[in-house]
Each structure stands twice: as C-alpha cells, then as structure tokens.
CSV table of C-alpha atoms in Angstrom, one decimal:
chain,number,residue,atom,x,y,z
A,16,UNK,CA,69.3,135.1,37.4
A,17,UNK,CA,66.4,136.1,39.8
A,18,UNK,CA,66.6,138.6,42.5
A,19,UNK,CA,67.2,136.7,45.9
A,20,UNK,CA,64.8,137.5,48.5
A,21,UNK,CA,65.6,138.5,52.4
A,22,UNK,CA,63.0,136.6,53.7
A,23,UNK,CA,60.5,133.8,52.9
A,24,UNK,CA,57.9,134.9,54.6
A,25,UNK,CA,56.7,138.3,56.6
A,26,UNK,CA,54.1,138.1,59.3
A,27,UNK,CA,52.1,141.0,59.6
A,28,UNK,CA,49.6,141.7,62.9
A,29,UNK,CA,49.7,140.9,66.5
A,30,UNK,CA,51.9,140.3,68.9
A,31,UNK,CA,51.2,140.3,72.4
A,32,UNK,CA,51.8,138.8,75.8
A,33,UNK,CA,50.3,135.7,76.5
A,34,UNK,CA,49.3,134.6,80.4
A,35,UNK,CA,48.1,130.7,80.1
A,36,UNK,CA,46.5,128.9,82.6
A,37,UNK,CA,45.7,125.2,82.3
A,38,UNK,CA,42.3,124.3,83.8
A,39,UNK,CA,39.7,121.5,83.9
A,40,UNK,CA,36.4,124.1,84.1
A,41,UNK,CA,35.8,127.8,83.4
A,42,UNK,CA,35.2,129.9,85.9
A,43,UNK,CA,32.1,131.8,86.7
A,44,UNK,CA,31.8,134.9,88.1
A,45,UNK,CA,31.8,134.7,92.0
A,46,UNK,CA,33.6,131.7,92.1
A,47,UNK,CA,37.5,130.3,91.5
A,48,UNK,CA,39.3,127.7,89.9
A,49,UNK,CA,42.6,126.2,90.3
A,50,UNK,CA,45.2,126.3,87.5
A,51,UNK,CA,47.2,123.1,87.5
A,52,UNK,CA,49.7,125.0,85.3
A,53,UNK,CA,50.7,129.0,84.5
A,54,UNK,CA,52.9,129.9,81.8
A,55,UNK,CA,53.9,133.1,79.8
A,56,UNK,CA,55.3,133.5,76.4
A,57,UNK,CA,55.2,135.6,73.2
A,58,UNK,CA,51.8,135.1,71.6
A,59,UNK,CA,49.6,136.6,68.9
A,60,UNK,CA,48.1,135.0,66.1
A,61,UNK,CA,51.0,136.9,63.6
A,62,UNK,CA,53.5,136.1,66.3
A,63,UNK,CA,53.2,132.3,66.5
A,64,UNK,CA,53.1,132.1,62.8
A,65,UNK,CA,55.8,133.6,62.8
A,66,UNK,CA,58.0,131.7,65.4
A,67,UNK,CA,56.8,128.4,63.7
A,68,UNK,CA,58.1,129.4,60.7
A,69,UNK,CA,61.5,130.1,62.2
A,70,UNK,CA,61.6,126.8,63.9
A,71,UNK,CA,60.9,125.5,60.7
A,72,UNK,CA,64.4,126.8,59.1
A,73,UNK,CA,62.4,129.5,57.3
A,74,UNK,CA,63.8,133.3,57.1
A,75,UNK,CA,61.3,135.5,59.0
A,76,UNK,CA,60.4,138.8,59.8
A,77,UNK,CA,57.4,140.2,61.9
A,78,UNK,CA,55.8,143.5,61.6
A,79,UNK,CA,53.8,144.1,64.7
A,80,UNK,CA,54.1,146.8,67.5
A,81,UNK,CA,55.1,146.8,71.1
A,82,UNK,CA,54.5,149.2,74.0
A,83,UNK,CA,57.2,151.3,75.5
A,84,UNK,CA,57.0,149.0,78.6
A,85,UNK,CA,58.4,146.0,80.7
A,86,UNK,CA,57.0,142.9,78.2
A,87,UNK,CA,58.4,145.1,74.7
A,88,UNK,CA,61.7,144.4,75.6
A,89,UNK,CA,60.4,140.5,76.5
A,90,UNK,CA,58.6,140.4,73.3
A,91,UNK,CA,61.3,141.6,71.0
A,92,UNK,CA,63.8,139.2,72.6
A,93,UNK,CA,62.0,136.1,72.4
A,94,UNK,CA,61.1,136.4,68.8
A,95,UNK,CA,64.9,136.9,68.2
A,96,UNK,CA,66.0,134.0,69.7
A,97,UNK,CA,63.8,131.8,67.5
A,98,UNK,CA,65.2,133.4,64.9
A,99,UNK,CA,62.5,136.1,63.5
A,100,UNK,CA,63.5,139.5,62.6
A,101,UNK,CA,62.1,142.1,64.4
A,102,UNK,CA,63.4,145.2,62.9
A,103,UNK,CA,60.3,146.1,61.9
A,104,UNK,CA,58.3,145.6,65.2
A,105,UNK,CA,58.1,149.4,66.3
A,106,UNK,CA,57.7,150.7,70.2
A,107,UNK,CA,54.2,152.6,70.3
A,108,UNK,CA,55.2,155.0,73.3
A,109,UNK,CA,51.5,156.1,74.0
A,110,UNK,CA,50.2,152.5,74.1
A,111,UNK,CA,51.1,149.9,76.6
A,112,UNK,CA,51.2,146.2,75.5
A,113,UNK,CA,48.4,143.9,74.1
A,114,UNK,CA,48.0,141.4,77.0
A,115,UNK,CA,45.9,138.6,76.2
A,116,UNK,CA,44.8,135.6,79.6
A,117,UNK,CA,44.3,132.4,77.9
A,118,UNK,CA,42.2,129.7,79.7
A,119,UNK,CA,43.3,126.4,78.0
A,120,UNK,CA,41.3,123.0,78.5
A,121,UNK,CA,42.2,119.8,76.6
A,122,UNK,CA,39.3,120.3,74.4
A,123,UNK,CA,39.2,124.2,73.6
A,124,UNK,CA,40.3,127.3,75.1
A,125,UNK,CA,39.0,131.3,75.9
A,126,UNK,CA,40.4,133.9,75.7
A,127,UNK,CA,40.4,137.5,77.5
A,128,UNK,CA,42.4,140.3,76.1
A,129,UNK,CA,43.6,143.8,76.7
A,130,UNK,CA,44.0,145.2,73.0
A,131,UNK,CA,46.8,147.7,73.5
A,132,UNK,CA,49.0,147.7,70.9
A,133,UNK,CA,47.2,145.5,69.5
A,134,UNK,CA,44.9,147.5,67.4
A,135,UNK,CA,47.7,150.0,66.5
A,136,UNK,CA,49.3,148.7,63.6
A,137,UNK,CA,48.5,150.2,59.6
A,138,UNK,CA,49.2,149.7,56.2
A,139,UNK,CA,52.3,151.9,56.3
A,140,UNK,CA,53.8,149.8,58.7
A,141,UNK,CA,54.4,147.4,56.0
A,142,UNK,CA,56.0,149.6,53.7
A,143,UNK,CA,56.9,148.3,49.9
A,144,UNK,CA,60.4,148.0,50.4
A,145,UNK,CA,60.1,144.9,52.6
A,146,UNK,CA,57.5,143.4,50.6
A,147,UNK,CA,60.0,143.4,47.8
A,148,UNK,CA,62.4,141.3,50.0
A,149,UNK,CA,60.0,138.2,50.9
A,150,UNK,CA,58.4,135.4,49.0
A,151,UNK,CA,55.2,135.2,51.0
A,152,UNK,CA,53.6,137.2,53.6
A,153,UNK,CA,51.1,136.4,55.9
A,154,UNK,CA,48.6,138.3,58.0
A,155,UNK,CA,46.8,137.4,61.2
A,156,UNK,CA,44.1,138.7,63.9
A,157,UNK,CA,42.5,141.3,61.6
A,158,UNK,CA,39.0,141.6,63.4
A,159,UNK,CA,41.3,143.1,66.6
A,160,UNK,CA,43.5,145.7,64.5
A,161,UNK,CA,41.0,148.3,63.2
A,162,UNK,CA,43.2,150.4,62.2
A,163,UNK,CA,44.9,148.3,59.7
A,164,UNK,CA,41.4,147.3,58.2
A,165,UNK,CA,41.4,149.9,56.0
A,166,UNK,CA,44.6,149.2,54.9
A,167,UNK,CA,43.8,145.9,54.1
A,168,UNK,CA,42.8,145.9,50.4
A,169,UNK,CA,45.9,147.9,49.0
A,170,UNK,CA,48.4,146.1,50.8
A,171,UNK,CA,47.1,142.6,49.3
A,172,UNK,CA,47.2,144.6,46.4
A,173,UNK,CA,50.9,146.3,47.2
A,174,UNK,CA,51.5,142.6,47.6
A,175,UNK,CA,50.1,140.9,44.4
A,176,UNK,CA,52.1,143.7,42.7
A,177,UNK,CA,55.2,142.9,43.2
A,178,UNK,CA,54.5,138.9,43.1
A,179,UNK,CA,54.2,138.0,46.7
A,180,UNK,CA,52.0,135.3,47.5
A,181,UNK,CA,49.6,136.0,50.3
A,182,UNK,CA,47.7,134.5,53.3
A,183,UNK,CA,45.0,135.3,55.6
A,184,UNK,CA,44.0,134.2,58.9
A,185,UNK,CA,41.3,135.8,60.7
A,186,UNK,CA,41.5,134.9,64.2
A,187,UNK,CA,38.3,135.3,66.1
A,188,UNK,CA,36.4,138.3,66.3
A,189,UNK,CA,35.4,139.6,70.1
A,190,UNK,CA,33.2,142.3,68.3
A,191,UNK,CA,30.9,139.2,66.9
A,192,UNK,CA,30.7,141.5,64.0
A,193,UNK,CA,32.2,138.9,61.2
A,194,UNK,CA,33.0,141.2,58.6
A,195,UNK,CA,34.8,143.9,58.5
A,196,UNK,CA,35.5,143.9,54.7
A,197,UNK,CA,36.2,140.6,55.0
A,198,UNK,CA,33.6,139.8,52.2
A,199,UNK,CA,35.5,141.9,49.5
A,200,UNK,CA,38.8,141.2,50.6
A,201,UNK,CA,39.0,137.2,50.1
A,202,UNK,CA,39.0,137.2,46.4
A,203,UNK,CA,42.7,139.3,46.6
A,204,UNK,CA,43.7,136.5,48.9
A,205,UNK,CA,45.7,133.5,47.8
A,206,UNK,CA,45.2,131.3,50.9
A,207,UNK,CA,42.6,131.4,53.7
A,208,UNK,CA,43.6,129.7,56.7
A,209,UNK,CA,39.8,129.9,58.8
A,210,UNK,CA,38.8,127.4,61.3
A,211,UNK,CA,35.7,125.7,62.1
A,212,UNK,CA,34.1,128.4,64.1
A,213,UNK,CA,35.7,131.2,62.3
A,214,UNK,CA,34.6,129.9,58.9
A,215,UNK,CA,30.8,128.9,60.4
A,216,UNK,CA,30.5,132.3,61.8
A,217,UNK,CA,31.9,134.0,58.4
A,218,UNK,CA,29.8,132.3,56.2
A,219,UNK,CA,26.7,132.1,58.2
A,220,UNK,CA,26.1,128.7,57.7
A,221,UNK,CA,26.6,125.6,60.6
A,222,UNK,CA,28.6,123.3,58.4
A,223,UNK,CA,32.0,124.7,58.0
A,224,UNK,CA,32.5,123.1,54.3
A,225,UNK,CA,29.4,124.2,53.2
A,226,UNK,CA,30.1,127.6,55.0
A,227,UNK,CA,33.8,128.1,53.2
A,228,UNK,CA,31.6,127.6,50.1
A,229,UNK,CA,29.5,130.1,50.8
A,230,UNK,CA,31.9,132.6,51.0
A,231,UNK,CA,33.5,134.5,47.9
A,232,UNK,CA,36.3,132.2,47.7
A,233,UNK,CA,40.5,133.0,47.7
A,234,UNK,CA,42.7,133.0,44.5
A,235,UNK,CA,44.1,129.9,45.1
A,236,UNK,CA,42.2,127.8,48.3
A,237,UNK,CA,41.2,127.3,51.5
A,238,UNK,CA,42.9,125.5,54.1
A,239,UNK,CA,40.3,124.5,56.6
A,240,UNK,CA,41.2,123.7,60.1
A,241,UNK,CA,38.5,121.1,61.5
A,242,UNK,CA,39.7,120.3,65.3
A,243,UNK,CA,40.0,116.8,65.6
A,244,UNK,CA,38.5,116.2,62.0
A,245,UNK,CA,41.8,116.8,60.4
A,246,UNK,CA,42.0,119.7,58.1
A,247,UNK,CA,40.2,120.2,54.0
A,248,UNK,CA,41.6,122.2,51.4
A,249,UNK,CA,38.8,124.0,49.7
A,250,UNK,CA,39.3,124.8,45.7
A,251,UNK,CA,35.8,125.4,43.4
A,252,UNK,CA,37.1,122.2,41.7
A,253,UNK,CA,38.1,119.5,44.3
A,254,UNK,CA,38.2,119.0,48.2
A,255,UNK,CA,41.4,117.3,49.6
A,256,UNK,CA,41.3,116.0,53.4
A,257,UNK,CA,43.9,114.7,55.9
A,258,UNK,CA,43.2,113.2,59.0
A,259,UNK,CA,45.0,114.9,62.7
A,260,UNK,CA,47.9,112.5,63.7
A,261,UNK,CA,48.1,110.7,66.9
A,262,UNK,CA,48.3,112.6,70.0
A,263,UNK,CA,47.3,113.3,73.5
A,264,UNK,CA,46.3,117.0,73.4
A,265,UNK,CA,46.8,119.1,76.0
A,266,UNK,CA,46.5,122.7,75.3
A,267,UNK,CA,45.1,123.6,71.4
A,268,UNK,CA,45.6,127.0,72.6
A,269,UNK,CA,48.4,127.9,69.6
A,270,UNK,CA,47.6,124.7,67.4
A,271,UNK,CA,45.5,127.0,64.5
A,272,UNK,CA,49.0,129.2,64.1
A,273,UNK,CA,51.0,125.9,64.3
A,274,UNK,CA,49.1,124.3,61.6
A,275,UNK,CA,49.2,127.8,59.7
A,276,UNK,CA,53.1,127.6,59.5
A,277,UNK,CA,53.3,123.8,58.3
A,278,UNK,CA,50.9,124.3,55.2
A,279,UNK,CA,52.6,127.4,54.2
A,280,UNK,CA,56.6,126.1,55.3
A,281,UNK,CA,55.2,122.7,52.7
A,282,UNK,CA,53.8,125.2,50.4
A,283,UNK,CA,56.9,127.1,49.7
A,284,UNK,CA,59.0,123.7,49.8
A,285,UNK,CA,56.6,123.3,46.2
A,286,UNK,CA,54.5,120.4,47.9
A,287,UNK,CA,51.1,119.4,46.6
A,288,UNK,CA,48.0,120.6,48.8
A,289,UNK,CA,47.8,117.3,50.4
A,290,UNK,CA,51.1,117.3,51.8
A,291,UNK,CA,50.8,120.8,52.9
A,292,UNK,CA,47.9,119.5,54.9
A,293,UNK,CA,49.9,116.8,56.6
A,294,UNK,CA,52.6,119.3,57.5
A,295,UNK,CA,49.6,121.8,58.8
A,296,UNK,CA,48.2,119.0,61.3
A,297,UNK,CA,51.7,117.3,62.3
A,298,UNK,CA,53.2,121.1,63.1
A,299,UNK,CA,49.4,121.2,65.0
A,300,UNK,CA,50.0,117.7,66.9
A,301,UNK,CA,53.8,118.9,68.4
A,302,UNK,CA,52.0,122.6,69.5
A,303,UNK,CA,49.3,120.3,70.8
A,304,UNK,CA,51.0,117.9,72.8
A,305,UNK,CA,52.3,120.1,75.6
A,306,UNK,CA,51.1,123.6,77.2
A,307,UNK,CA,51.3,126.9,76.1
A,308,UNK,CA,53.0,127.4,72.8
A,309,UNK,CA,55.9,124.4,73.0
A,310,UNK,CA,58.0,126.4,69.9
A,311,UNK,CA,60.8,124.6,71.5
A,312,UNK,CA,59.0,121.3,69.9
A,313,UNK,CA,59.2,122.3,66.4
A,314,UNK,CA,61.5,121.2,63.7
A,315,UNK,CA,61.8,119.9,60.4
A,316,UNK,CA,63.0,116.8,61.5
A,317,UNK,CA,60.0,116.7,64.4
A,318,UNK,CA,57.6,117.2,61.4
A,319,UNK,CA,59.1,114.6,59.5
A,320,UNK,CA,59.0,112.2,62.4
A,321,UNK,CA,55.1,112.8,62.6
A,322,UNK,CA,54.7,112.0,59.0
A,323,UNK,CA,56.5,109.0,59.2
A,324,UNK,CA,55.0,107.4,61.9
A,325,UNK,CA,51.3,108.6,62.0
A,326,UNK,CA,51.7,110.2,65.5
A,327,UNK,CA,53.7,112.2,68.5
A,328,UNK,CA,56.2,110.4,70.2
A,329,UNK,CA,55.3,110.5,74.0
C-alpha cells in the first residue's frame, strides 16, 4: 500500500497584494485616467495557482512570505478560506508586503510592483519534509525572487528525489534580463507553463513555437499559453493544440495562473495532454470573464460546464 500524501500540490513563490484597476487607456505621465472599476485581492503568480487549485477540490499548501503588517493578516486569511494551507507562509518582520497595481484592459494588462516580501523567499523555505507530503509542486514568479534563484536547481532536484513531479512558471521579468539560470534549469523541469511573450523573450526568437523550441526543453513538455490562440503543448515529438472557449473577456489579468491550475488539476486526474489543455483554457475563460481574479467562479463543475458547451455562460 503506498504512502498517502498531505497534499496534491505545493505552490512555491509569491504572494502579494493585488490593487486592480479596470481601464480603457494607460496613462501617461502628467495626465489621469478614470478607473471604471477598483478591486483588491490576494494575488501573486504562486498565489493564484494556488487558490485555483483549491477551487478545484485539490489539497493545497503555499509557501510564500508575508510582512509583519496590515495586508499579512489579509493575505493569510484569504488563502484559508479557499481552502489553501498556509502553515508554511512565514511573517518576514523586516520586510513589509509585496504590493503589486495592476492596470487591466480587455486586451492585456501592466503591472507596477513594490517587491517587498516578494524577493525574500529561499530554498530552505521549502524544507524536504513537506516535499515528501505532496504529489506535485509548482513554482512561480522566479525572475522577482532573487534570492531563491540560487536555490532553484537543488530543490527541483530535492524534488525529483523524492518523486515529485514539478512545474515552472516564469512570470515576467521587470529586470528584462531573461535568464537567470533559467537556461540550465528547464531540463530538471517536468512542465513549463511560459506564455507568448515570456517564451518569445526566453528564447529570443518572435514566434513563440519556434521560440519554446529553441530553448533546452522540460522532462516531459511545454504548455504554451497563446492569448486568444488557444494554448500548444510542446514535446520534441508532437505538438497538440486547443482552441480558447467562448467568452467575453474582461480582465486577463490572472488568466495565465488560471490556465496553470486546469492543466495541472487534469494532469493529476491522469488526463491526456489534450484534455489538460481544455481544462487550462476553460479554467482561463471563467478567470477571464469577470475582473480581478473571480476564484469565486471556479469549480469542477464550472469547468465541466465549459467543456461541454464550448463557452462561458453569460
């Protein structure tokens, strides 16, 4: 009889506040634009994943750090009541909390953040204790946490050791750097979940399949997020591709981590690439179809909705 595993997946990396505002234009300097909406929530590439994966009935747990300050306690407690463990978010008392302003359009978004806590977070956080406890973990953001960088290779490593499948997913790098060990890190990857821009700028190339080719390539794929081109998985042997479902998007700003936690929540059901694709860009459609980060829209039986009739109910 096998050894039965706290958690299906950990989420490793950032978790910050997130300010969105919902507007038609940026701004330039010397001149304002109206908001037509304002929101805050619990945000962070690691963070999202992992409150998608809760809403998706999967056991959870985040390793991330919080400031000693007002939006710790706010950050902690929203996580918990999605259903992610947070035992092993630590308070940073030195560092105040990663803030990041989100400017969300219907087409794209920007971002401005305030790293904080953001970049505080190393290897030893995730000791190998809980890494014996989960099926999969996942890790997110890592051009913004420098100091886990280094840390990176031996806890893919720590990971592969003790049979834990692995994914990675960049986020986008303010330092416009595009590397940071990135290049020899990807082969002890099992899954890289890059999009279009990420993976262009990565690979150095302007095509984005031609780019993921380019670079030295994941143990098992590439899950490729395209926009509204649908999504590819990438192996040396074979590209799959699913289309994006119907839907009137109105904020992407969270639909990369969305579509994140529907490939891997199909993957660990034991689905085929393709379906884990459909799962990515349905998850993607329900985060899409309202502001900020709409968790509350997220469920297995949402998903399964999706995937039975080709689109979002409005």
């Amino acid at each position: 009889m096998g050894f039965e595993k706290r958690f299906d997946v950990i989420a490793v990396g950032d978790l910050n506040v997130d300010l969105i505002l919902a507007i038609e234009e940026l701004p330039q300097f010397g001149r304002e634009v109206l908001a037509r909406t304002m929101s805050r929530h619990p945000g962070g590439v690691a963070a999202n994943f992992a409150a998608y994966c809760a809403r998706l009935g999967l056991r959870v747990a985040l390793v991330a750090r919080v400031g000693d300050d007002e939006f710790g306690p706010f950050l902690t407690e929203s996580m918990e009541r999605v259903g992610v463990c947070t035992n092993y978010v630590k308070v940073d008392e030195e560092l105040r909390t990663g803030t990041t302003v989100s400017l969300s359009g219907p087409h794209d978004r920007a971002f401005v953040t305030y790293l904080g806590t953001i970049d505080s977070l190393t290897g030893p956080d995730i000791p190998d204790a809980l890494l014996a406890q989960t099926r999969f973990m996942h890790v997110g953001s890592i051009f913004m946490q420098t100091k886990l960088q280094p840390d990176l290779p031996g806890l893919f490593g720590r990971a592969a050791q003790v049979g834990v499948v692995t994914s990675l997913d960049t986020g986008y790098d303010p330092y416009e750097r595009w590397d940071s060990g990135l290049w020899e890190l990807l082969p002890q990857v099992d899954l890289f979940l890059p999009n279009e821009v990420e993976v262009t700028h990565l690979g150095r190339l302007d095509d984005p399949l031609q780019a993921a080719a380019a670079l030295p390539q994941p143990r098992v794929g590439t899950a490729l997020k395209l926009g509204a081109e649908g999504s590819r998985f990438v192996q040396a042997d074979r590209m799959l591709a699913a289309p994006v479902f119907g839907v009137q998007m109105i904020d992407t700003t969270c639909c990369g981590d969305a579509f994140d936690a529907g490939f891997i929540a199909a993957w660990l059901d034991g689905q085929e690439p393709q379906e884990c694709l459909r799962w990515g860009n349905a998850v993607g459609a329900l985060v899409g179809s309202g502001p900020g980060n709409m968790m509350a829209a997220v469920s297995r039986e949402a998903v399964e909705r999706v995937l039975a009739t080709g689109a979002v109910a409005s």
